[in-house]
Amino acid sequence: MKLTLIRHATLLVEMNDKKILVDPMLSPKGAMEPVQNASNNWPIPMTSLPLTEQELGNLLATADAILVTHTHRDHWDDEAQKRVPKDKLLFCQPEDEAKLKAQGFTQVQPIKDKHNWGELHFSRTEGRHGTGDIGMKMGPVSGFVLQAPGHRLYVAGDTIWCKEVQQALQAYHPDVVVVNAGAAQFLQGDPITMTGEDLLQVMKAAPTARLVAVHMDTVNHCVLTRSKLNTFLSKQQLADRCLVPADGESIYF
């Protein structure tokens, strides 16, 4: 299994001879307005894609499917809607099926619970995109467990540490967990994606799993940077358990 972080939560999963592009945000650097009610007003994305135009075109052409965990613009932006071929297979949560079809996509496959795609098996998991009223306003989000012979990958999606994540870890015993870190936060309320402390809880609940932390250094309300997370992990002596890839970096399992 090979994971390549493109940028933010955009991830290429190569598993069981399939290429799945997760949560494509494809806008050029600074092309979108910043997230409002945040501690700064930096336009997003704050970094460029680590791909040439030709490489991006090849990536979209050769991907066997797209997995959209939810349709917030930092996971599925206007540029992705324009660039992804309309007949590309799109996996999504049921709540986003109508929206994706309305955008012109013809091969939308919602996953309510489980779905088999050849020898690749999908299971949808729940999560919480924040706490209290903010968590409710953020709308539904999903994670997905991808299982193939010899591999179990849990893409947790935009969630904080919560009982739903704990239940997913207990139910599926993943070998690798991709966590959306960044500790994204508005001026009010608690973080809406995972903090360093949340990652500790994931590691305690899944003591044999390797973590891959993404969702940093790209969107202005994500206050936990790679540098801060690496320092935190080093102090906890857990840097070997949680990998923090750079944009464009590939990891093999």
JSON list of N, CA and C in Angstrom, two decimals, residues 190-244:
[
{"chain": "A", "resi": 190, "resn": "ASP", "atom": "N", "xyz": [-14.28, 25.19, 20.39]},
{"chain": "A", "resi": 190, "resn": "ASP", "atom": "CA", "xyz": [-13.18, 24.24, 20.44]},
{"chain": "A", "resi": 190, "resn": "ASP", "atom": "C", "xyz": [-12.69, 23.90, 19.03]},
{"chain": "A", "resi": 191, "resn": "PRO", "atom": "N", "xyz": [-11.53, 23.26, 18.92]},
{"chain": "A", "resi": 191, "resn": "PRO", "atom": "CA", "xyz": [-11.06, 22.80, 17.61]},
{"chain": "A", "resi": 191, "resn": "PRO", "atom": "C", "xyz": [-12.07, 21.87, 16.93]},
{"chain": "A", "resi": 192, "resn": "ILE", "atom": "N", "xyz": [-12.07, 21.90, 15.60]},
{"chain": "A", "resi": 192, "resn": "ILE", "atom": "CA", "xyz": [-13.01, 21.08, 14.83]},
{"chain": "A", "resi": 192, "resn": "ILE", "atom": "C", "xyz": [-12.30, 19.95, 14.08]},
{"chain": "A", "resi": 193, "resn": "THR", "atom": "N", "xyz": [-10.97, 19.92, 14.15]},
{"chain": "A", "resi": 193, "resn": "THR", "atom": "CA", "xyz": [-10.21, 18.76, 13.68]},
{"chain": "A", "resi": 193, "resn": "THR", "atom": "C", "xyz": [-9.20, 18.40, 14.77]},
{"chain": "A", "resi": 194, "resn": "MET", "atom": "N", "xyz": [-8.44, 17.35, 14.56]},
{"chain": "A", "resi": 194, "resn": "MET", "atom": "CA", "xyz": [-7.68, 16.78, 15.66]},
{"chain": "A", "resi": 194, "resn": "MET", "atom": "C", "xyz": [-6.49, 17.63, 16.09]},
{"chain": "A", "resi": 195, "resn": "THR", "atom": "N", "xyz": [-6.30, 17.66, 17.40]},
{"chain": "A", "resi": 195, "resn": "THR", "atom": "CA", "xyz": [-5.16, 18.28, 18.05]},
{"chain": "A", "resi": 195, "resn": "THR", "atom": "C", "xyz": [-4.10, 17.21, 18.33]},
{"chain": "A", "resi": 196, "resn": "GLY", "atom": "N", "xyz": [-2.96, 17.65, 18.84]},
{"chain": "A", "resi": 196, "resn": "GLY", "atom": "CA", "xyz": [-1.95, 16.68, 19.25]},
{"chain": "A", "resi": 196, "resn": "GLY", "atom": "C", "xyz": [-2.47, 15.74, 20.32]},
{"chain": "A", "resi": 197, "resn": "GLU", "atom": "N", "xyz": [-3.23, 16.27, 21.27]},
{"chain": "A", "resi": 197, "resn": "GLU", "atom": "CA", "xyz": [-3.79, 15.43, 22.32]},
{"chain": "A", "resi": 197, "resn": "GLU", "atom": "C", "xyz": [-4.78, 14.42, 21.76]},
{"chain": "A", "resi": 198, "resn": "ASP", "atom": "N", "xyz": [-5.54, 14.83, 20.74]},
{"chain": "A", "resi": 198, "resn": "ASP", "atom": "CA", "xyz": [-6.44, 13.89, 20.09]},
{"chain": "A", "resi": 198, "resn": "ASP", "atom": "C", "xyz": [-5.67, 12.73, 19.46]},
{"chain": "A", "resi": 199, "resn": "LEU", "atom": "N", "xyz": [-4.55, 13.06, 18.84]},
{"chain": "A", "resi": 199, "resn": "LEU", "atom": "CA", "xyz": [-3.73, 12.01, 18.23]},
{"chain": "A", "resi": 199, "resn": "LEU", "atom": "C", "xyz": [-3.21, 11.03, 19.28]},
{"chain": "A", "resi": 200, "resn": "LEU", "atom": "N", "xyz": [-2.88, 11.54, 20.46]},
{"chain": "A", "resi": 200, "resn": "LEU", "atom": "CA", "xyz": [-2.47, 10.64, 21.55]},
{"chain": "A", "resi": 200, "resn": "LEU", "atom": "C", "xyz": [-3.58, 9.65, 21.88]},
{"chain": "A", "resi": 201, "resn": "GLN", "atom": "N", "xyz": [-4.81, 10.12, 21.90]},
{"chain": "A", "resi": 201, "resn": "GLN", "atom": "CA", "xyz": [-5.94, 9.24, 22.19]},
{"chain": "A", "resi": 201, "resn": "GLN", "atom": "C", "xyz": [-6.10, 8.17, 21.11]},
{"chain": "A", "resi": 202, "resn": "VAL", "atom": "N", "xyz": [-5.90, 8.57, 19.86]},
{"chain": "A", "resi": 202, "resn": "VAL", "atom": "CA", "xyz": [-5.98, 7.59, 18.77]},
{"chain": "A", "resi": 202, "resn": "VAL", "atom": "C", "xyz": [-4.90, 6.53, 18.94]},
{"chain": "A", "resi": 203, "resn": "MET", "atom": "N", "xyz": [-3.69, 6.95, 19.27]},
{"chain": "A", "resi": 203, "resn": "MET", "atom": "CA", "xyz": [-2.60, 5.99, 19.43]},
{"chain": "A", "resi": 203, "resn": "MET", "atom": "C", "xyz": [-2.82, 5.06, 20.62]},
{"chain": "A", "resi": 204, "resn": "LYS", "atom": "N", "xyz": [-3.41, 5.58, 21.68]},
{"chain": "A", "resi": 204, "resn": "LYS", "atom": "CA", "xyz": [-3.72, 4.73, 22.83]},
{"chain": "A", "resi": 204, "resn": "LYS", "atom": "C", "xyz": [-4.80, 3.71, 22.48]},
{"chain": "A", "resi": 205, "resn": "ALA", "atom": "N", "xyz": [-5.78, 4.13, 21.70]},
{"chain": "A", "resi": 205, "resn": "ALA", "atom": "CA", "xyz": [-6.89, 3.24, 21.34]},
{"chain": "A", "resi": 205, "resn": "ALA", "atom": "C", "xyz": [-6.49, 2.22, 20.28]},
{"chain": "A", "resi": 206, "resn": "ALA", "atom": "N", "xyz": [-5.45, 2.54, 19.51]},
{"chain": "A", "resi": 206, "resn": "ALA", "atom": "CA", "xyz": [-4.99, 1.64, 18.44]},
{"chain": "A", "resi": 206, "resn": "ALA", "atom": "C", "xyz": [-3.48, 1.47, 18.58]},
{"chain": "A", "resi": 207, "resn": "PRO", "atom": "N", "xyz": [-3.04, 0.73, 19.59]},
{"chain": "A", "resi": 207, "resn": "PRO", "atom": "CA", "xyz": [-1.61, 0.70, 19.94]},
{"chain": "A", "resi": 207, "resn": "PRO", "atom": "C", "xyz": [-0.70, 0.07, 18.89]},
{"chain": "A", "resi": 208, "resn": "THR", "atom": "N", "xyz": [-1.25, -0.69, 17.95]},
{"chain": "A", "resi": 208, "resn": "THR", "atom": "CA", "xyz": [-0.41, -1.31, 16.93]},
{"chain": "A", "resi": 208, "resn": "THR", "atom": "C", "xyz": [-0.48, -0.58, 15.59]},
{"chain": "A", "resi": 209, "resn": "ALA", "atom": "N", "xyz": [-1.31, 0.43, 15.49]},
{"chain": "A", "resi": 209, "resn": "ALA", "atom": "CA", "xyz": [-1.50, 1.14, 14.21]},
{"chain": "A", "resi": 209, "resn": "ALA", "atom": "C", "xyz": [-0.44, 2.22, 14.02]},
{"chain": "A", "resi": 210, "resn": "ARG", "atom": "N", "xyz": [-0.10, 2.48, 12.76]},
{"chain": "A", "resi": 210, "resn": "ARG", "atom": "CA", "xyz": [0.71, 3.63, 12.41]},
{"chain": "A", "resi": 210, "resn": "ARG", "atom": "C", "xyz": [-0.23, 4.76, 12.01]},
{"chain": "A", "resi": 211, "resn": "LEU", "atom": "N", "xyz": [0.07, 5.96, 12.45]},
{"chain": "A", "resi": 211, "resn": "LEU", "atom": "CA", "xyz": [-0.74, 7.12, 12.10]},
{"chain": "A", "resi": 211, "resn": "LEU", "atom": "C", "xyz": [-0.04, 7.94, 11.03]},
{"chain": "A", "resi": 212, "resn": "VAL", "atom": "N", "xyz": [-0.84, 8.56, 10.18]},
{"chain": "A", "resi": 212, "resn": "VAL", "atom": "CA", "xyz": [-0.36, 9.51, 9.19]},
{"chain": "A", "resi": 212, "resn": "VAL", "atom": "C", "xyz": [-1.17, 10.79, 9.39]},
{"chain": "A", "resi": 213, "resn": "ALA", "atom": "N", "xyz": [-0.51, 11.85, 9.83]},
{"chain": "A", "resi": 213, "resn": "ALA", "atom": "CA", "xyz": [-1.19, 13.10, 10.14]},
{"chain": "A", "resi": 213, "resn": "ALA", "atom": "C", "xyz": [-1.09, 14.06, 8.95]},
{"chain": "A", "resi": 214, "resn": "VAL", "atom": "N", "xyz": [-2.25, 14.52, 8.48]},
{"chain": "A", "resi": 214, "resn": "VAL", "atom": "CA", "xyz": [-2.33, 15.44, 7.35]},
{"chain": "A", "resi": 214, "resn": "VAL", "atom": "C", "xyz": [-3.19, 16.64, 7.76]},
{"chain": "A", "resi": 215, "resn": "HIS", "atom": "N", "xyz": [-3.58, 17.48, 6.77]},
{"chain": "A", "resi": 215, "resn": "HIS", "atom": "CA", "xyz": [-4.53, 18.58, 7.03]},
{"chain": "A", "resi": 215, "resn": "HIS", "atom": "C", "xyz": [-3.86, 19.72, 7.80]},
{"chain": "A", "resi": 216, "resn": "MET", "atom": "N", "xyz": [-2.65, 20.09, 7.37]},
{"chain": "A", "resi": 216, "resn": "MET", "atom": "CA", "xyz": [-1.90, 21.16, 8.04]},
{"chain": "A", "resi": 216, "resn": "MET", "atom": "C", "xyz": [-1.23, 22.07, 7.02]},
{"chain": "A", "resi": 217, "resn": "ASP", "atom": "N", "xyz": [-0.95, 23.31, 7.46]},
{"chain": "A", "resi": 217, "resn": "ASP", "atom": "CA", "xyz": [-0.14, 24.28, 6.71]},
{"chain": "A", "resi": 217, "resn": "ASP", "atom": "C", "xyz": [-0.75, 24.71, 5.38]},
{"chain": "A", "resi": 218, "resn": "THR", "atom": "N", "xyz": [-2.07, 24.61, 5.25]},
{"chain": "A", "resi": 218, "resn": "THR", "atom": "CA", "xyz": [-2.69, 24.92, 3.96]},
{"chain": "A", "resi": 218, "resn": "THR", "atom": "C", "xyz": [-3.89, 25.84, 4.08]},
{"chain": "A", "resi": 219, "resn": "VAL", "atom": "N", "xyz": [-4.66, 25.72, 5.16]},
{"chain": "A", "resi": 219, "resn": "VAL", "atom": "CA", "xyz": [-5.89, 26.49, 5.35]},
{"chain": "A", "resi": 219, "resn": "VAL", "atom": "C", "xyz": [-5.74, 27.33, 6.61]},
{"chain": "A", "resi": 220, "resn": "ASN", "atom": "N", "xyz": [-6.20, 28.58, 6.55]},
{"chain": "A", "resi": 220, "resn": "ASN", "atom": "CA", "xyz": [-5.82, 29.58, 7.55]},
{"chain": "A", "resi": 220, "resn": "ASN", "atom": "C", "xyz": [-6.35, 29.33, 8.94]},
{"chain": "A", "resi": 221, "resn": "HIS", "atom": "N", "xyz": [-7.39, 28.51, 9.11]},
{"chain": "A", "resi": 221, "resn": "HIS", "atom": "CA", "xyz": [-7.89, 28.28, 10.47]},
{"chain": "A", "resi": 221, "resn": "HIS", "atom": "C", "xyz": [-7.25, 27.06, 11.13]},
{"chain": "A", "resi": 222, "resn": "CYS", "atom": "N", "xyz": [-6.31, 26.40, 10.45]},
{"chain": "A", "resi": 222, "resn": "CYS", "atom": "CA", "xyz": [-5.59, 25.27, 11.04]},
{"chain": "A", "resi": 222, "resn": "CYS", "atom": "C", "xyz": [-4.37, 25.82, 11.79]},
{"chain": "A", "resi": 223, "resn": "VAL", "atom": "N", "xyz": [-4.45, 25.80, 13.10]},
{"chain": "A", "resi": 223, "resn": "VAL", "atom": "CA", "xyz": [-3.42, 26.45, 13.91]},
{"chain": "A", "resi": 223, "resn": "VAL", "atom": "C", "xyz": [-2.28, 25.51, 14.30]},
{"chain": "A", "resi": 224, "resn": "LEU", "atom": "N", "xyz": [-2.50, 24.21, 14.19]},
{"chain": "A", "resi": 224, "resn": "LEU", "atom": "CA", "xyz": [-1.45, 23.24, 14.48]},
{"chain": "A", "resi": 224, "resn": "LEU", "atom": "C", "xyz": [-0.66, 22.98, 13.19]},
{"chain": "A", "resi": 225, "resn": "THR", "atom": "N", "xyz": [0.59, 23.39, 13.18]},
{"chain": "A", "resi": 225, "resn": "THR", "atom": "CA", "xyz": [1.44, 23.20, 12.01]},
{"chain": "A", "resi": 225, "resn": "THR", "atom": "C", "xyz": [2.19, 21.88, 12.10]},
{"chain": "A", "resi": 226, "resn": "ARG", "atom": "N", "xyz": [2.78, 21.48, 10.99]},
{"chain": "A", "resi": 226, "resn": "ARG", "atom": "CA", "xyz": [3.62, 20.27, 11.01]},
{"chain": "A", "resi": 226, "resn": "ARG", "atom": "C", "xyz": [4.76, 20.44, 12.02]},
{"chain": "A", "resi": 227, "resn": "SER", "atom": "N", "xyz": [5.37, 21.61, 12.02]},
{"chain": "A", "resi": 227, "resn": "SER", "atom": "CA", "xyz": [6.49, 21.85, 12.92]},
{"chain": "A", "resi": 227, "resn": "SER", "atom": "C", "xyz": [6.07, 21.68, 14.38]},
{"chain": "A", "resi": 228, "resn": "LYS", "atom": "N", "xyz": [4.95, 22.28, 14.74]},
{"chain": "A", "resi": 228, "resn": "LYS", "atom": "CA", "xyz": [4.47, 22.16, 16.12]},
{"chain": "A", "resi": 228, "resn": "LYS", "atom": "C", "xyz": [4.11, 20.72, 16.45]},
{"chain": "A", "resi": 229, "resn": "LEU", "atom": "N", "xyz": [3.48, 20.02, 15.51]},
{"chain": "A", "resi": 229, "resn": "LEU", "atom": "CA", "xyz": [3.10, 18.64, 15.77]},
{"chain": "A", "resi": 229, "resn": "LEU", "atom": "C", "xyz": [4.33, 17.75, 15.91]},
{"chain": "A", "resi": 230, "resn": "ASN", "atom": "N", "xyz": [5.33, 17.95, 15.07]},
{"chain": "A", "resi": 230, "resn": "ASN", "atom": "CA", "xyz": [6.55, 17.15, 15.18]},
{"chain": "A", "resi": 230, "resn": "ASN", "atom": "C", "xyz": [7.24, 17.37, 16.52]},
{"chain": "A", "resi": 231, "resn": "THR", "atom": "N", "xyz": [7.26, 18.62, 16.98]},
{"chain": "A", "resi": 231, "resn": "THR", "atom": "CA", "xyz": [7.83, 18.91, 18.30]},
{"chain": "A", "resi": 231, "resn": "THR", "atom": "C", "xyz": [7.05, 18.21, 19.40]},
{"chain": "A", "resi": 232, "resn": "PHE", "atom": "N", "xyz": [5.73, 18.27, 19.31]},
{"chain": "A", "resi": 232, "resn": "PHE", "atom": "CA", "xyz": [4.86, 17.61, 20.30]},
{"chain": "A", "resi": 232, "resn": "PHE", "atom": "C", "xyz": [5.11, 16.11, 20.31]},
{"chain": "A", "resi": 233, "resn": "LEU", "atom": "N", "xyz": [5.17, 15.50, 19.13]},
{"chain": "A", "resi": 233, "resn": "LEU", "atom": "CA", "xyz": [5.37, 14.05, 19.06]},
{"chain": "A", "resi": 233, "resn": "LEU", "atom": "C", "xyz": [6.74, 13.65, 19.59]},
{"chain": "A", "resi": 234, "resn": "SER", "atom": "N", "xyz": [7.75, 14.46, 19.33]},
{"chain": "A", "resi": 234, "resn": "SER", "atom": "CA", "xyz": [9.09, 14.16, 19.83]},
{"chain": "A", "resi": 234, "resn": "SER", "atom": "C", "xyz": [9.12, 14.20, 21.35]},
{"chain": "A", "resi": 235, "resn": "LYS", "atom": "N", "xyz": [8.45, 15.19, 21.94]},
{"chain": "A", "resi": 235, "resn": "LYS", "atom": "CA", "xyz": [8.41, 15.28, 23.40]},
{"chain": "A", "resi": 235, "resn": "LYS", "atom": "C", "xyz": [7.69, 14.08, 24.01]},
{"chain": "A", "resi": 236, "resn": "GLN", "atom": "N", "xyz": [6.71, 13.55, 23.28]},
{"chain": "A", "resi": 236, "resn": "GLN", "atom": "CA", "xyz": [5.97, 12.39, 23.75]},
{"chain": "A", "resi": 236, "resn": "GLN", "atom": "C", "xyz": [6.66, 11.07, 23.37]},
{"chain": "A", "resi": 237, "resn": "GLN", "atom": "N", "xyz": [7.78, 11.18, 22.66]},
{"chain": "A", "resi": 237, "resn": "GLN", "atom": "CA", "xyz": [8.54, 10.01, 22.18]},
{"chain": "A", "resi": 237, "resn": "GLN", "atom": "C", "xyz": [7.65, 9.11, 21.31]},
{"chain": "A", "resi": 238, "resn": "LEU", "atom": "N", "xyz": [6.87, 9.76, 20.44]},
{"chain": "A", "resi": 238, "resn": "LEU", "atom": "CA", "xyz": [5.94, 9.03, 19.59]},
{"chain": "A", "resi": 238, "resn": "LEU", "atom": "C", "xyz": [6.13, 9.36, 18.11]},
{"chain": "A", "resi": 239, "resn": "ALA", "atom": "N", "xyz": [7.26, 9.95, 17.77]},
{"chain": "A", "resi": 239, "resn": "ALA", "atom": "CA", "xyz": [7.48, 10.33, 16.38]},
{"chain": "A", "resi": 239, "resn": "ALA", "atom": "C", "xyz": [7.50, 9.12, 15.46]},
{"chain": "A", "resi": 240, "resn": "ASP", "atom": "N", "xyz": [7.88, 7.95, 15.99]},
{"chain": "A", "resi": 240, "resn": "ASP", "atom": "CA", "xyz": [7.91, 6.75, 15.15]},
{"chain": "A", "resi": 240, "resn": "ASP", "atom": "C", "xyz": [6.53, 6.16, 14.93]},
{"chain": "A", "resi": 241, "resn": "ARG", "atom": "N", "xyz": [5.57, 6.55, 15.74]},
{"chain": "A", "resi": 241, "resn": "ARG", "atom": "CA", "xyz": [4.20, 6.03, 15.61]},
{"chain": "A", "resi": 241, "resn": "ARG", "atom": "C", "xyz": [3.34, 6.87, 14.69]},
{"chain": "A", "resi": 242, "resn": "CYS", "atom": "N", "xyz": [3.68, 8.14, 14.57]},
{"chain": "A", "resi": 242, "resn": "CYS", "atom": "CA", "xyz": [2.85, 9.07, 13.79]},
{"chain": "A", "resi": 242, "resn": "CYS", "atom": "C", "xyz": [3.72, 9.77, 12.77]},
{"chain": "A", "resi": 243, "resn": "LEU", "atom": "N", "xyz": [3.47, 9.49, 11.52]},
{"chain": "A", "resi": 243, "resn": "LEU", "atom": "CA", "xyz": [4.22, 10.10, 10.43]},
{"chain": "A", "resi": 243, "resn": "LEU", "atom": "C", "xyz": [3.55, 11.41, 10.02]},
{"chain": "A", "resi": 244, "resn": "VAL", "atom": "N", "xyz": [4.35, 12.40, 9.69]},
{"chain": "A", "resi": 244, "resn": "VAL", "atom": "CA", "xyz": [3.84, 13.72, 9.30]},
{"chain": "A", "resi": 244, "resn": "VAL", "atom": "C", "xyz": [4.45, 14.06, 7.93]}
]
